[in-house]
GROMACS .gro file of C-alpha atoms in nm:
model
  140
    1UNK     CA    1  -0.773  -0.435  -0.649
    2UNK     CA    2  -0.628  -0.257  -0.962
    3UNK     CA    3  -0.553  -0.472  -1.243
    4UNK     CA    4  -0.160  -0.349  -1.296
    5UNK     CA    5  -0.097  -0.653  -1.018
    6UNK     CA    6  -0.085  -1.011  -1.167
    7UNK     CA    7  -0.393  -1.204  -1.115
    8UNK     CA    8  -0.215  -1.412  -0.866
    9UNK     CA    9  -0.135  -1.150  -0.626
   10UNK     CA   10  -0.530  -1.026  -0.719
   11UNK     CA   11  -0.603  -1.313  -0.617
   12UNK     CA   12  -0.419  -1.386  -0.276
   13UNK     CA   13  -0.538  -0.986  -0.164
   14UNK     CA   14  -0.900  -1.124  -0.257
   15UNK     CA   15  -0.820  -1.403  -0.033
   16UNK     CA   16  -0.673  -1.206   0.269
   17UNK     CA   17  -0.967  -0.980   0.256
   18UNK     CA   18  -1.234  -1.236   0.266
   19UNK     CA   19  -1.006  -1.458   0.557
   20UNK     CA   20  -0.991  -1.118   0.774
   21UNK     CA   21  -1.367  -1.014   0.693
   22UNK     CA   22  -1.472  -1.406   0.844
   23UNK     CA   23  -1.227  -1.398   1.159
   24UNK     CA   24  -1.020  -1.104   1.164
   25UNK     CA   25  -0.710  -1.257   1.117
   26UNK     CA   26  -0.498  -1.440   0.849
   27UNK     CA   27  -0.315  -1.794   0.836
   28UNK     CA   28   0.015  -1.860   0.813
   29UNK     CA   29  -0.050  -1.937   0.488
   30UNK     CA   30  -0.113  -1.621   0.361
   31UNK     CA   31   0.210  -1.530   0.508
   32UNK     CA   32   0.436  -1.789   0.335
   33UNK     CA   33   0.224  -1.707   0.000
   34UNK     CA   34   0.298  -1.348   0.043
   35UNK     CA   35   0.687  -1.404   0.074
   36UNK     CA   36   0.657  -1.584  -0.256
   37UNK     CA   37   0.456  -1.366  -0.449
   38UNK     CA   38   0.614  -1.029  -0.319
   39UNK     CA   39   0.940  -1.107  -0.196
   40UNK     CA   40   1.134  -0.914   0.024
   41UNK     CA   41   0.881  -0.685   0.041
   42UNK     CA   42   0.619  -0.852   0.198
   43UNK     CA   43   0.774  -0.886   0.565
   44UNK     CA   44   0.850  -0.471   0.610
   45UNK     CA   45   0.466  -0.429   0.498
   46UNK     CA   46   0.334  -0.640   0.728
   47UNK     CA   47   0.556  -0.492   0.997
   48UNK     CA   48   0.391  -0.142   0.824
   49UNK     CA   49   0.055  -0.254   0.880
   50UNK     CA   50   0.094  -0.408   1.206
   51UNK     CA   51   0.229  -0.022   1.325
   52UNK     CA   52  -0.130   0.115   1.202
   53UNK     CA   53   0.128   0.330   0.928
   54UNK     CA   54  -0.121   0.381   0.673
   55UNK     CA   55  -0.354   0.621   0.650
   56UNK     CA   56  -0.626   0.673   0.370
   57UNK     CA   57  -0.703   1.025   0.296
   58UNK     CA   58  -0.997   1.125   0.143
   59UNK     CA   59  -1.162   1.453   0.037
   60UNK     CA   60  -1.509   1.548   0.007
   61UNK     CA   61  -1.519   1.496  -0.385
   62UNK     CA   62  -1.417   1.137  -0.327
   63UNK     CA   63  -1.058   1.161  -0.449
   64UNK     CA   64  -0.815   0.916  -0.260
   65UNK     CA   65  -0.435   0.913  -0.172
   66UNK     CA   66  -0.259   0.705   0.134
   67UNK     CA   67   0.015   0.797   0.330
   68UNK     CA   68   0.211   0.541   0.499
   69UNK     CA   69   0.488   0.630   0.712
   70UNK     CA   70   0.813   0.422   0.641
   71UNK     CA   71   1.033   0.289   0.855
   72UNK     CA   72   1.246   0.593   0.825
   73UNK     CA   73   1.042   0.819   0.942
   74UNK     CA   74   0.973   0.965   0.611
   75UNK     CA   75   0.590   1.003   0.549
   76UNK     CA   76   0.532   0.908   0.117
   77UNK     CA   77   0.203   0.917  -0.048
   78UNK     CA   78   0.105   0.593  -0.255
   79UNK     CA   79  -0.152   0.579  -0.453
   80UNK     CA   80  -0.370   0.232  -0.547
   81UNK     CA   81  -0.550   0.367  -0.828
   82UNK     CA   82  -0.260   0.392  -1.053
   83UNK     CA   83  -0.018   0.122  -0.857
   84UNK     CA   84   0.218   0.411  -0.756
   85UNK     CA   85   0.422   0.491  -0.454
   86UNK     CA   86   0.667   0.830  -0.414
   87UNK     CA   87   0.912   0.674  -0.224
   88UNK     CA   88   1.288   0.607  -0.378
   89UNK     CA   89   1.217   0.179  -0.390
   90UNK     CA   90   0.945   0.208  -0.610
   91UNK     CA   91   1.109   0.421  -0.881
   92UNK     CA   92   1.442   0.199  -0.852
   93UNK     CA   93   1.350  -0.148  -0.803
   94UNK     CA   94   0.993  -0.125  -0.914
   95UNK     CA   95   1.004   0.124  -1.206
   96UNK     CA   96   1.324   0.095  -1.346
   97UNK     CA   97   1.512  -0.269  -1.255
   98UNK     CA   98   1.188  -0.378  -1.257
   99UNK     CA   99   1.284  -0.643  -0.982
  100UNK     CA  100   0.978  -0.629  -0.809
  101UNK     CA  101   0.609  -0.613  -0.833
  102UNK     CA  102   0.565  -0.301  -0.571
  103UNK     CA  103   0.786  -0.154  -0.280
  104UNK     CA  104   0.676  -0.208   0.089
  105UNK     CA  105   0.486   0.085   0.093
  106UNK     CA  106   0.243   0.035  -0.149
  107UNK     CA  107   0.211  -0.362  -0.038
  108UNK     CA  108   0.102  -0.244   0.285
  109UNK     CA  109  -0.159  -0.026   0.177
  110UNK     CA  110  -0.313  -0.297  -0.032
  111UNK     CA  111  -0.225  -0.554   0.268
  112UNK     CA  112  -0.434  -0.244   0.525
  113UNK     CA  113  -0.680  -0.242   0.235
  114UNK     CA  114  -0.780  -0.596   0.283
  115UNK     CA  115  -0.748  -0.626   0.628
  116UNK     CA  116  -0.912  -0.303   0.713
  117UNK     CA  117  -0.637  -0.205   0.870
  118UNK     CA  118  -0.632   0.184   0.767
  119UNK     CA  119  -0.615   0.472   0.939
  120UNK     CA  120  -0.868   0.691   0.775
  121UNK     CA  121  -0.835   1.070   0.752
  122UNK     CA  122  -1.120   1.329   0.596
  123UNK     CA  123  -0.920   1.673   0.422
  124UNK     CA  124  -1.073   1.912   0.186
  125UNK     CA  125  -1.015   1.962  -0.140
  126UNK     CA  126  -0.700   2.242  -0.096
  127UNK     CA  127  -0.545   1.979   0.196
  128UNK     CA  128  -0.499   1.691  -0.043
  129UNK     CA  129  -0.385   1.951  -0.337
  130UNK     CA  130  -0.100   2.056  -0.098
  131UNK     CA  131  -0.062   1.676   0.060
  132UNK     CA  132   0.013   1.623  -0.362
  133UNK     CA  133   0.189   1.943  -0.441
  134UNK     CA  134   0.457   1.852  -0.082
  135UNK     CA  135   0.526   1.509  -0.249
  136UNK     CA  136   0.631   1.700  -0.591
  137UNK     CA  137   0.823   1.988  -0.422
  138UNK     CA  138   1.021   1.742  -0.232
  139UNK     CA  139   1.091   1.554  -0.569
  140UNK     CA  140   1.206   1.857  -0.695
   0.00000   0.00000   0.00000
C-alpha cells in the first residue's frame, strides 16, 4: 500500500488481503473496522467492489491507472501510486476540507486491491495516454 494512508488503515488493508488470500472472504470485523477508519466512505466502496467496478489498466511499459465506475454512472480514473482519485469527492472532502482520508472511489480500489477483486484490462501505451488526457479534458 502507499505510505500517504496512516499506518492504521496500512495496516487493516494488510489484514484484509492476507484474510481474503487464506479463505476468500473477510469478517465482520473488517467491516466494522473499516466504518471506523474510513467513515462514510467505506460502505459505497464495498458496494463498488462487490459490482466488480474497478478495473486496473495496465500498459505494456508497466504503467498503472484504475478506473472504477461510480455509482453515477460516471467512469473516474484513480490512481494508488500517488493516493489520487479524479472524481469531485476527492478534491472537496479529501483535498480541500480535508474531512476524510480518501473518497469511495479510491477506497475501493485499494479494498479490490486486497481482495483481488479487479477487473484487469491490458492497453498500449497511446490507450492509457488518451484514458489520462479524457480525465484532463473533462476537467477542463
Amino acid at each position: 500500500m502507499d505510505s500517504t494512508l496512516p499506518a492504521v488503515a496500512e495496516e487493516l488493508l494488510k489484514e484484509i488481503k492476507k484474510a481474503f488470500q487464506e479463505t476468500s472472504h473477510g469478517t465482520d470485523t473488517f467491516f466494522f473496522r473499516l466504518k471506523f477508519i474510513f467513515g462514510p466512505s467505506a460502505v459505497p466502496a464495498l458496494d463498488l467492489v462487490d459490482h466488480r467496478s474497478v478495473t486496473r489498466v495496465t500498459s505494456p511499459s508497466g504503467r498503472t491507472a484504475y478506473q472504477v465506475l461510480g455509482s453515477s454512472g460516471k467512469l473516474y480514473t484513480c490512481y494508488s501510486s500517488c493516493h489520487f482519485c479524479t472524481c469531485p469527492a476527492f478534491g472537496f472532502a479529501v483535498l480541500q476540507k480535508s474531512e476524510s482520508l480518501l473518497c469511495k472511489h479510491i477506497l475501493a480500489v485499494y479494498l479490490s486491491q486486497a481482495m483481488g477483486a479487479c477487473q484487469e484490462l491490458s492497453v498500449s501505451e497511446e490507450q492509457l495516454t488518451s484514458i489520462l488526457l479524457a480525465e484532463e479534458e473533462d476537467e477542463g
